[in-house]
Coordinates of C-alpha atoms in Angstrom, one line a residue:
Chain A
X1 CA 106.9 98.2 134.4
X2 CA 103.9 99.8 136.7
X3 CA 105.2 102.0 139.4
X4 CA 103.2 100.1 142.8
X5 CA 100.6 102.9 144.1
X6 CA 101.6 102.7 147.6
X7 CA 105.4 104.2 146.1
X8 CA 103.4 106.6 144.1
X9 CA 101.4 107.3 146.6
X10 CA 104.7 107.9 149.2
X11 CA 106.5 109.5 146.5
X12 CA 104.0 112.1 146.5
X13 CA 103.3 112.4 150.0
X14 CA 106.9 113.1 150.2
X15 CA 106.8 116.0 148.4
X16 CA 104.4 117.6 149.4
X17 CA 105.3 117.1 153.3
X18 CA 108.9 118.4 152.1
X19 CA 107.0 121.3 151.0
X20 CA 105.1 122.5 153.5
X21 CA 107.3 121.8 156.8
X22 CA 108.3 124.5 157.0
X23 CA 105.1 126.8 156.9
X24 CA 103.5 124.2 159.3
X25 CA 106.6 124.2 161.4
X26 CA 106.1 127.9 161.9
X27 CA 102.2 128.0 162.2
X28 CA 102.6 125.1 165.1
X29 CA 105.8 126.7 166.7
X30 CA 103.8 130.5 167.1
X31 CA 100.6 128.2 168.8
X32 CA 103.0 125.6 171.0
X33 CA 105.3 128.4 172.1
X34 CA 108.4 126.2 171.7
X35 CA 110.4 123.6 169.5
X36 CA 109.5 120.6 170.4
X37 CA 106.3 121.2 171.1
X38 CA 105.7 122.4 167.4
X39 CA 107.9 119.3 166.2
X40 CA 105.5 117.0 167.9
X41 CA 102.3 119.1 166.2
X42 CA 103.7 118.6 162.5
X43 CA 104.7 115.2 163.3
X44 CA 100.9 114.5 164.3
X45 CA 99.2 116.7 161.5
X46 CA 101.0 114.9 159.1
X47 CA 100.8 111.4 160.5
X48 CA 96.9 112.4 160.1
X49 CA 96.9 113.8 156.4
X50 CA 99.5 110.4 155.5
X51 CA 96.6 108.5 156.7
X52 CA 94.0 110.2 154.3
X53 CA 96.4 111.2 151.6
X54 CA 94.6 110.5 148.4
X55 CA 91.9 110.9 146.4
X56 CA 89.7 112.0 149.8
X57 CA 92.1 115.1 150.2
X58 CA 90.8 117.6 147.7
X59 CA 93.1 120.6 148.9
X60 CA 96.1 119.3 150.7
X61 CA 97.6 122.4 151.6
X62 CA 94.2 123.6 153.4
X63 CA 93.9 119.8 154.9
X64 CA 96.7 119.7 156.7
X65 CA 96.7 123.9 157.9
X66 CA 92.6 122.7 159.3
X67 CA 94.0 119.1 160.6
X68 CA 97.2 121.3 162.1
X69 CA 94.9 124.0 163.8
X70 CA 92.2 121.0 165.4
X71 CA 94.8 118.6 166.5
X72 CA 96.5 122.1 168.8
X73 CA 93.3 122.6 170.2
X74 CA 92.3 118.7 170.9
X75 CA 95.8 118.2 172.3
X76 CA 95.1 121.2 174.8
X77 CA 92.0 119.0 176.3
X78 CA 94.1 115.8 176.2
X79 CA 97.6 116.8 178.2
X80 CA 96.5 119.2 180.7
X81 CA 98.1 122.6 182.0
X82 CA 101.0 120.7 183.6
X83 CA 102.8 120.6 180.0
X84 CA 102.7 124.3 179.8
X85 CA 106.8 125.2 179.9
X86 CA 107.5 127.3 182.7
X87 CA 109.9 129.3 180.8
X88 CA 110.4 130.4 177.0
X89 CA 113.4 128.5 175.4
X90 CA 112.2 129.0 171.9
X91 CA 115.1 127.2 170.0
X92 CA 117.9 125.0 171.5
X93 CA 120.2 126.2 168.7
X94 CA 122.0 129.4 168.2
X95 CA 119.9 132.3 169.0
X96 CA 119.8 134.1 165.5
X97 CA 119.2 137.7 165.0
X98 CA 115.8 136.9 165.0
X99 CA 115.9 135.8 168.6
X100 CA 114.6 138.9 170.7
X101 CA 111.8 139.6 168.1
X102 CA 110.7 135.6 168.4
X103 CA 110.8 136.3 172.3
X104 CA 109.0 139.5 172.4
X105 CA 106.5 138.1 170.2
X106 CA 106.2 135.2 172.2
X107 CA 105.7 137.3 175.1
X108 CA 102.9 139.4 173.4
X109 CA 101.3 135.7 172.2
X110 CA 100.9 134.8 175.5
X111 CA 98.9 137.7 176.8
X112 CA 96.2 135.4 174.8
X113 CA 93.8 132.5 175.2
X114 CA 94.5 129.3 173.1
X115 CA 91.5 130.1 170.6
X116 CA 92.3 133.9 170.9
X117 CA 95.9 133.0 169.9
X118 CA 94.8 130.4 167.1
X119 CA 92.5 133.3 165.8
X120 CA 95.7 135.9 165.7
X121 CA 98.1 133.5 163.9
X122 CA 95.9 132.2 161.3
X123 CA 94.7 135.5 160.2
X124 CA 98.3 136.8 160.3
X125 CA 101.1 134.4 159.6
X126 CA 98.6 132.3 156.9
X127 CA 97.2 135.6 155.8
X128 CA 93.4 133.4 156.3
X129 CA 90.1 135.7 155.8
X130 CA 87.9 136.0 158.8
X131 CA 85.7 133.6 157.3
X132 CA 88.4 131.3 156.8
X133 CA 89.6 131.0 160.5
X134 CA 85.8 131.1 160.8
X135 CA 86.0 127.6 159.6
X136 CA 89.0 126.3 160.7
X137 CA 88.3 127.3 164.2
X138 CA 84.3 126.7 164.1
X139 CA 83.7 129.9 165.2
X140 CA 81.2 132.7 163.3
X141 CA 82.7 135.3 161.5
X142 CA 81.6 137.5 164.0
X143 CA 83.4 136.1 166.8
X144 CA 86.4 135.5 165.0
X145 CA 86.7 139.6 164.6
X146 CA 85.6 139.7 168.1
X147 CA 88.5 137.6 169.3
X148 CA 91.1 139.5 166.9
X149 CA 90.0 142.9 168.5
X150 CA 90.6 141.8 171.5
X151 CA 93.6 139.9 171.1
X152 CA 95.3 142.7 169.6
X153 CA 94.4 145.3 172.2
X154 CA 96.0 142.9 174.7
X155 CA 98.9 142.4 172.1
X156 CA 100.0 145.8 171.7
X157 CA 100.9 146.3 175.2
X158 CA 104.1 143.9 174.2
X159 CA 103.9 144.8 170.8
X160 CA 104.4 148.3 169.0
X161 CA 101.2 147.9 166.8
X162 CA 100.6 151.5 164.9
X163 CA 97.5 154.0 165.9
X164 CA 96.5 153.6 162.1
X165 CA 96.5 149.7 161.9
X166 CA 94.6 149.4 165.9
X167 CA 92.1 152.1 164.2
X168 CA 91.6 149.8 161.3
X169 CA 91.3 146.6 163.1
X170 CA 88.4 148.7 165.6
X171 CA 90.6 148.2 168.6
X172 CA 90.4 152.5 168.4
X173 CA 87.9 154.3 168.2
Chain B
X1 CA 94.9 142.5 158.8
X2 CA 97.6 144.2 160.5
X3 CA 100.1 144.1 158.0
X4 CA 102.7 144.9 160.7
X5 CA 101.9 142.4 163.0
X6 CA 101.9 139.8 159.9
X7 CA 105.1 141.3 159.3
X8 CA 106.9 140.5 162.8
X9 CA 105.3 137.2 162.5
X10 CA 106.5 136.2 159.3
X11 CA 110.1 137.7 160.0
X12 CA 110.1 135.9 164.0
X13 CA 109.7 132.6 161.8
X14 CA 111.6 132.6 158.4
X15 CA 114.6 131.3 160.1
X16 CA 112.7 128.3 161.8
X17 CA 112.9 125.1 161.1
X18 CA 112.3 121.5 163.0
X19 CA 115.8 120.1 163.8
X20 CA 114.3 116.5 163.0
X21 CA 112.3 117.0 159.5
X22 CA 113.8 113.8 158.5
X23 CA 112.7 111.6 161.6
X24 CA 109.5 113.5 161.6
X25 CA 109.0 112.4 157.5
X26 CA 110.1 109.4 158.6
X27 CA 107.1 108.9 161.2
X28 CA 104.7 110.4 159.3
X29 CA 104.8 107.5 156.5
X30 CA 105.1 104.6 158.7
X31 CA 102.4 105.8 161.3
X32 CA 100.2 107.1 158.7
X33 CA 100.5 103.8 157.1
X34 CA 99.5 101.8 160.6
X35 CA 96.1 103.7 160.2
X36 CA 95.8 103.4 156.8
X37 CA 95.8 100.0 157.0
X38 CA 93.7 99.8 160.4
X39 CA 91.2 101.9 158.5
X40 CA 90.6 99.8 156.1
X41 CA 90.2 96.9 158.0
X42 CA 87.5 98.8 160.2
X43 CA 85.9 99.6 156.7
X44 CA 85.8 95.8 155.6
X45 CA 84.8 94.6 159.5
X46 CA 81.7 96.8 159.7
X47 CA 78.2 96.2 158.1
X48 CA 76.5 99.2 158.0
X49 CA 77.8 101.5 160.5
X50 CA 79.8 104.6 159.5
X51 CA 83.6 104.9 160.1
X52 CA 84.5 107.7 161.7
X53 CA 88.1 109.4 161.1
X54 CA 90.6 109.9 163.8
X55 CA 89.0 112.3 166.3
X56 CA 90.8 115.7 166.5
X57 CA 90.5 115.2 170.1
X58 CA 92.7 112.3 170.9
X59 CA 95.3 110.2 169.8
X60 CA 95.2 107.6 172.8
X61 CA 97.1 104.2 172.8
X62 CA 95.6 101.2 174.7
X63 CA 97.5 99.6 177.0
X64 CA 99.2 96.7 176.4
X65 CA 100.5 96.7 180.0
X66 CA 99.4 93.9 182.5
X67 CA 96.8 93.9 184.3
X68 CA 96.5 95.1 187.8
X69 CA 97.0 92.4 190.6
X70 CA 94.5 90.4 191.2
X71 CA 92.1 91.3 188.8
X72 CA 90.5 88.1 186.5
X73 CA 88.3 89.9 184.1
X74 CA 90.4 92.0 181.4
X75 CA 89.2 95.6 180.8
X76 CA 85.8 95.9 179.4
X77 CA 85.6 97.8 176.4
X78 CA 83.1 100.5 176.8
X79 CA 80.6 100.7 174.4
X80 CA 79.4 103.9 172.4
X81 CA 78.1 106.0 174.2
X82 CA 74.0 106.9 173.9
X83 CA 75.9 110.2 173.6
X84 CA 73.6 113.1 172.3
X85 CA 74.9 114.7 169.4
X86 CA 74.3 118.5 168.9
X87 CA 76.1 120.6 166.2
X88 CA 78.1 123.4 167.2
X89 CA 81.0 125.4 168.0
X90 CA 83.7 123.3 169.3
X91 CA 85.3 125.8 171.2
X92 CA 82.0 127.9 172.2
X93 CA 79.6 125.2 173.7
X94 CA 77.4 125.9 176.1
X95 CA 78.7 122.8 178.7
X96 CA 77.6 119.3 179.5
X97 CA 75.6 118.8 182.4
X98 CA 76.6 119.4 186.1
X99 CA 77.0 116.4 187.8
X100 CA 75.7 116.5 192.1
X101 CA 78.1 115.7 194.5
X102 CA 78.3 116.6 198.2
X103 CA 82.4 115.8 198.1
X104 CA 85.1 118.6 198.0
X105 CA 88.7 118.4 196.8
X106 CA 91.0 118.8 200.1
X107 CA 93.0 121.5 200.7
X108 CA 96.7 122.1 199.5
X109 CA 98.4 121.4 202.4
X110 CA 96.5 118.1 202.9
X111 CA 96.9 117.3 199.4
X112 CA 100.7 117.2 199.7
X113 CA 100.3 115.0 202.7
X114 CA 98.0 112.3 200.8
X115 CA 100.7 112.8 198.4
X116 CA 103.3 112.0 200.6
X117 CA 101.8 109.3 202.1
X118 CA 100.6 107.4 198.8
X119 CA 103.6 108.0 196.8
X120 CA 105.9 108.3 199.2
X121 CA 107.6 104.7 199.0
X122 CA 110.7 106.4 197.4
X123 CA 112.7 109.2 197.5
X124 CA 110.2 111.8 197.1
X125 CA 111.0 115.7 196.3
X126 CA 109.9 118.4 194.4
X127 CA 106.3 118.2 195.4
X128 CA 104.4 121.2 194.2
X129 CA 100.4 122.2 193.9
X130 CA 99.0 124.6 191.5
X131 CA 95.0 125.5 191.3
X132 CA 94.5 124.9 187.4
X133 CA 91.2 124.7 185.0
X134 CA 88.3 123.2 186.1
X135 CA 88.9 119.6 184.8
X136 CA 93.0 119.0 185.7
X137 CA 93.4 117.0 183.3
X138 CA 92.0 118.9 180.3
X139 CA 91.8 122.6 179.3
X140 CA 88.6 123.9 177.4
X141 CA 89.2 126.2 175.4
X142 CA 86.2 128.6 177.1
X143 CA 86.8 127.2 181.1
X144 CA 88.1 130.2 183.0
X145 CA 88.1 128.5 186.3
X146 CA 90.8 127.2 188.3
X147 CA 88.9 124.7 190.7
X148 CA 91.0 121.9 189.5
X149 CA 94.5 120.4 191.0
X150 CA 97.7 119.4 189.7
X151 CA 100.2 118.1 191.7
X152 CA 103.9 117.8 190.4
X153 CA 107.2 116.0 191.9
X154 CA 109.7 113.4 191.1
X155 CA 110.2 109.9 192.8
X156 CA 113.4 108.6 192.8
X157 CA 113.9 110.8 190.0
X158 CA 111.1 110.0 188.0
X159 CA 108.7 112.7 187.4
X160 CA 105.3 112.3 188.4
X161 CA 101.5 114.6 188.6
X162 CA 98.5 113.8 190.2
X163 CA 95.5 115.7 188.1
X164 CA 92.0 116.2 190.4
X165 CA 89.1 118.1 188.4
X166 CA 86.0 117.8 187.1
X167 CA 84.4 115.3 183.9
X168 CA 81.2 117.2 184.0
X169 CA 80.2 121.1 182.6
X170 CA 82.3 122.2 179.7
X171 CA 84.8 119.0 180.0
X172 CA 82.1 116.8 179.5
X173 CA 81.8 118.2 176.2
X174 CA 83.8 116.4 173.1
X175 CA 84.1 117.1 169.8
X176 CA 84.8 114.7 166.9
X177 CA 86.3 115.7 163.5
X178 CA 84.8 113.6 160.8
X179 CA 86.6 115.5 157.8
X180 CA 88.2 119.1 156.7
X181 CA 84.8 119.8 155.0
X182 CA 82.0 118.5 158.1
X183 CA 81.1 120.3 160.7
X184 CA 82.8 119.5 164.3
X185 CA 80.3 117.3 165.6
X186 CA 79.3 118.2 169.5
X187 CA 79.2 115.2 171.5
X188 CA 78.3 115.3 175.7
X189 CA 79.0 112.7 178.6
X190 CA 76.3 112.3 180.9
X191 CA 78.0 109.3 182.9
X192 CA 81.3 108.2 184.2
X193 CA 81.7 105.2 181.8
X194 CA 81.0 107.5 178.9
X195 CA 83.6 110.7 180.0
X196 CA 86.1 107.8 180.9
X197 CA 85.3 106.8 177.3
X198 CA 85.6 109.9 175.7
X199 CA 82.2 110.5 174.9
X200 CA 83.2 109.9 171.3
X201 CA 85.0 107.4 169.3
X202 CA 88.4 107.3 168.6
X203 CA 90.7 105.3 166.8
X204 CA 91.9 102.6 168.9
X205 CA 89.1 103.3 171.4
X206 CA 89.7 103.4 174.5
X207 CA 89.0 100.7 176.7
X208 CA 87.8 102.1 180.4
X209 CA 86.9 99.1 183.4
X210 CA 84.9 99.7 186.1
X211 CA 85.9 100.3 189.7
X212 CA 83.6 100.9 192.9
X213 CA 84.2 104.7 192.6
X214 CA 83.4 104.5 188.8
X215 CA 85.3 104.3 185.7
X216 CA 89.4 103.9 185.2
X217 CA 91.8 103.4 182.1
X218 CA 95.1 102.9 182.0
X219 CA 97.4 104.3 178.8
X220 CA 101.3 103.9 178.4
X221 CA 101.7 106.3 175.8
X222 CA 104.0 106.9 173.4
X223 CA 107.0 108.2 175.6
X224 CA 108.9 109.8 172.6
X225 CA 112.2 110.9 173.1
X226 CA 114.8 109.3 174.6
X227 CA 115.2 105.5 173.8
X228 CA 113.6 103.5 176.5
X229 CA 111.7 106.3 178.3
X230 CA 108.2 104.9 179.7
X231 CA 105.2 106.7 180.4
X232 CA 101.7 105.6 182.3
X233 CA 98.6 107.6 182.8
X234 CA 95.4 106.0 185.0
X235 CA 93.1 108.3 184.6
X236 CA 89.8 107.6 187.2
X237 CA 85.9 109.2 186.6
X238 CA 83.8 109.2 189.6
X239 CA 80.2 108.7 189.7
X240 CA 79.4 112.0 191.6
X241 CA 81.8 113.8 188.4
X242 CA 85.3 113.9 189.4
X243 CA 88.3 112.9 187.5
X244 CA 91.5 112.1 189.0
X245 CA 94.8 111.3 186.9
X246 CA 98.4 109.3 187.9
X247 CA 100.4 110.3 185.5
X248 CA 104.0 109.0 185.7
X249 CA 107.2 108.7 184.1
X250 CA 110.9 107.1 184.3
X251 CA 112.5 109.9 183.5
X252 CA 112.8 113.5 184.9
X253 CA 110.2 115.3 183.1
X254 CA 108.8 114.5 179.4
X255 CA 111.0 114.2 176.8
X256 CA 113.9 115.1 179.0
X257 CA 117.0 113.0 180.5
X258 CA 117.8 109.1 180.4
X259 CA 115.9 107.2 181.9
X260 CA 116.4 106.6 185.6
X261 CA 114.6 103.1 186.4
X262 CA 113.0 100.4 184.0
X263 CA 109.7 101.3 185.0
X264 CA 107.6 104.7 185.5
X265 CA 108.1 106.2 188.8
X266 CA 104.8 104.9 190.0
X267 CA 103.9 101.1 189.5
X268 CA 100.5 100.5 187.6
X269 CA 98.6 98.9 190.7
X270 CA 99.8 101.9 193.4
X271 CA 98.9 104.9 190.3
X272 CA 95.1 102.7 190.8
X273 CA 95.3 102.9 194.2
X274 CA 96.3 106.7 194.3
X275 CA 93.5 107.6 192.1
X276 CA 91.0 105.6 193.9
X277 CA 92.0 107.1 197.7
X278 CA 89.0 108.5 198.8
X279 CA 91.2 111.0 201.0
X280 CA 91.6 113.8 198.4
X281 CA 87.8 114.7 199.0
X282 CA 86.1 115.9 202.0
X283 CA 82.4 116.4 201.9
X284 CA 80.7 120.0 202.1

C-alpha cells in the first residue's frame, strides 16, 4: 500500500526539525537574549520552512539558518523596543555550570546592534564565511568584516578575547 | 574567526535546549500546513500575477474582532501599494521619504496626563515613558534615534503601551523575502494607506480603514501562552507621517500570568479613540 505524501512529507519534516532544534535553538537564543524569546523564533522559522518544505527547499539546513536569521530581524521592526526584557533571565531552569559564561556572554552580546550581533553569531556559533553572512544578512562582504571588527572591539571589554586573535581579526593594529 | 570567541559560544549553548520542542513540533506542522494549504489556494485564485512568499517582515493576523461602534462599512482592504521597488540592502537602505508636518509629539509629563485621562477609566498604575527609536513601534536596524515614545502601564491589571513615532525615513522602508536564493526586495511607503499597509504584501494582508487623521488597523494577535490570554494592537498612520500604536493585553505583561479580565485592558473602540486624540501633538 502507497504511503500518502502529505505522511511522507511530515515524516520527513519531522526529522529533520528533530535534527536541527537544537542548533536553531541556540543560534535564536544568542540573537533573542532569552528562552522564550528563542522558543517563539524556532517555532516561527520552522512554521516557515513546514510551509515550503519540499521540492522548493534545495538545502534545508541553510533554508531554515537564512529564514531563522530574516524572521529575527523582521520581528525587531514588527514588536517594537517595548519587548526588550529589562533584565537577563537566560533559562527558567536550573542554572547549570554553564550559567555565568551564558551571562557574561550575554552581557558582552549586548554591547552590540541587532545586525552587529547577527553578524558576530553567524560567523561564530555557525562557523558562516564572511560571504556567507554576506548573504544571509544582505550585507557586502566588506561591511560584514566591518561590523565584526567592530563588534569585537566592543566585545572584548566583557569578554577576555586574546591580543593574537583581536590582531587577526584587525581590531589591533 | 576567533576561535575563542566560537569557543565560549559554542560551550554558553551546548546545554540549551527549548523546554517545549514537542509543542513547538507540534505547531510547526499544523501552522505550516494552514499556509500550505492557503498558498495553494492563492496559486489556483490568481491569473497571472506572481505569489509572493510569506514576507520576512511580518506575520500579522487580521482581525476577526467586531467592528468599532457605529461604523457601517467594514474595513477596506488596502490595495498594493504603487510602491517603488529598488534592490538593496535590507538592513543598509538609505530611508524613505521625509514626510512634512508642522505637529510635535508632547512632552513626557503631558503625555502621562493624556495618558491618564484616556485610559484612565480603571485602576491605572505603573505608567512609565521612555524616548525609544524613531518609529515606536518598529526598530530599523540602522535608526539611531530616539525621537519616538513608548508608554507602558497596567489597567486593572492588564498591561498596556502606547507607541508614538514616525512611518516615514528609514521606517517607511520594507523589505519582502521572496525565497532563500532572491535578493531582499526594497520596498518604500510614500502615504499613510500604504505604511498602514505595510508597503508590501504579506500573507493574510492586512486590512487598514481609513479615519480623518489617516490610516488604522486593528490586529488581535496570537496571545500565545497562557490559555485564554487576549491581545489587541490599533496601530494609527497619520497623513503628515506619524504612527501611533494601542497595544493592550488581559494579562500583566506578554506571555506572563492568568489572565485578569475576559477582554484586553483597553476596549477596541477607546484603543481608536486613544490613537486618534489629537492631544499627544503640539505644533512647532
Amino acid at each position: 500500500m502507497q504511503v500518502p505524501r502529505r505522511a511522507v512529507r511530515e515524516a520527513e519534516f519531522t526529522e529533520f526539525a528533530a535534527a536541527r532544534m537544537h542548533q536553531l535553538y541556540r543560534t535564536a537564543w544568542l540573537l533573542c537574549g532569552e528562552s522564550q524569546k528563542a522558543e517563539d523564533l524556532v517555532q516561527e522559522t520552522l512554521i516557515k520552512v513546514y510551509a515550503r518544505w519540499g521540492s522548493r527547499i534545495d538545502n534545508p539546513v541553510a533554508y531554515a539558518q537564512t529564514t531563522l536569521t530574516r524572521t529575527w530581524i523582521s520581528q525587531l521592526r514588527r514588536r517594537g523596543d517595548h519587548e526588550r526584557p529589562i533584565e537577563h533571565v537566560p533559562d527558567r531552569r536550573a542554572p547549570g555550570e554553564n550559567h555565568a559564561l551564558r551571562l557574561t556572554l550575554l552581557a558582552a552580546l549586548d554591547e552590540l546592534g541587532p545586525v552587529d550581533r547577527a553578524v558576530v553569531v553567524l560567523r561564530h556559533l555557525e562557523d558562516g564565511s564572511t560571504a556567507e553572512v554576506a548573504h544571509l544578512l544582505d550585507l557586502s562582504p566588506g561591511a560584514v568584516r566591518k561590523r565584526l571588527v567592530r563588534a569585537l572591539d566592543r566585545m572584548r571589554l566583557h569578554l577576555d578575547l586574546t591580543y593574537t586573535e583581536l590582531a587577526d581579526e584587525g581590531v589591533l593594529p | 574567526m576567533t576561535p575563542q570567541l566560537a569557543e565560549t559560544m559554542r560551550r554558553a549553548t551546548e546545554d540549551l535546549y527549548p523546554e517545549s520542542s514537542e509543542r513547538i513540533l507540534d505547531r510547526a506542522l499544523i501552522a505550516g500546513s494552514r499556509r500550505r494549504r492557503r498558498r495553494h489556494h492563492l496559486a489556483v485564485g490568481l491569473s497571472s500575477a506572481a505569489v509572493l512568499g510569506v514576507v520576512a517582515t511580518s506575520v500579522i493576523l487580521v482581525s476577526t474582532g467586531g467592528r468599532a461602534p457605529g461604523r457601517e462599512a467594514p474595513f477596506a482592504a488596502a490595495s498594493s501599494p504603487a510602491a517603488t521597488y529598488a534592490p538593496g540592502s535590507a538592513t543598509e537602505v538609505p530611508g524613505g521619504p521625509v514626510i512634512p508636518t508642522d505637529r510635535r509629539i508632547v512632552d513626557d509629563e503631558s503625555l502621562q496626563q493624556v495618558i491618564r485621562d484616556l485610559a484612565g477609566n480603571g485602576n491605572l498604575t505603573g505608567l512609565a515613558v521612555e524616548h525609544v527609536t524613531g518609529s515606536g513601534v518598529g526598530r530599523h536596524p540602522a535608526d539611531r534615534t530616539t525621537d519616538g515614545r513608548a508608554m507602558s502601564f497596567q489597567v486593572d491589571g492588564g498591561a498596556a503601551w502606547i507607541a508614538i513615532g514616525r512611518w516615514d525615513g528609514y521606517h517607511a522602508v520594507g523589505f519582502e523575502d521572496s525565497g532563500v536564493n532572491a535578493p531582499l526586495q526594497q520596498k518604500v511607503a510614500t502615504t499613510a494607506r500604504e505604511a498602514c499597509g505595510g508597503s508590501y504584501r504579506t500573507f493574510p494582508a492586512i486590512t487598514c480603514a481609513p479615519s480623518p487623521e489617516g490610516w488604522y488597523s486593528v490586529t488581535h494577535p496570537n496571545a500565545g501562552g497562557v490559555s485564554g490570554s487576549k491581545e489587541l494592537w490599533v496601530d494609527l498612520y497619520t497623513e503628515d507621517g506619524y504612527v501611533v500604536r494601542v497595544h493592550s493585553l488581559n494579562t500583566a505583561n506578554e506571555k506572563q500570568g492568568s489572565p485578569v479580565s475576559t477582554r484586553t485592558s483597553i476596549s477596541e473602540a477607546d484603543s481608536l479613540a486613544i490613537a486618534r486624540s489629537p492631544r499627544w501633538f503640539t505644533t512647532r
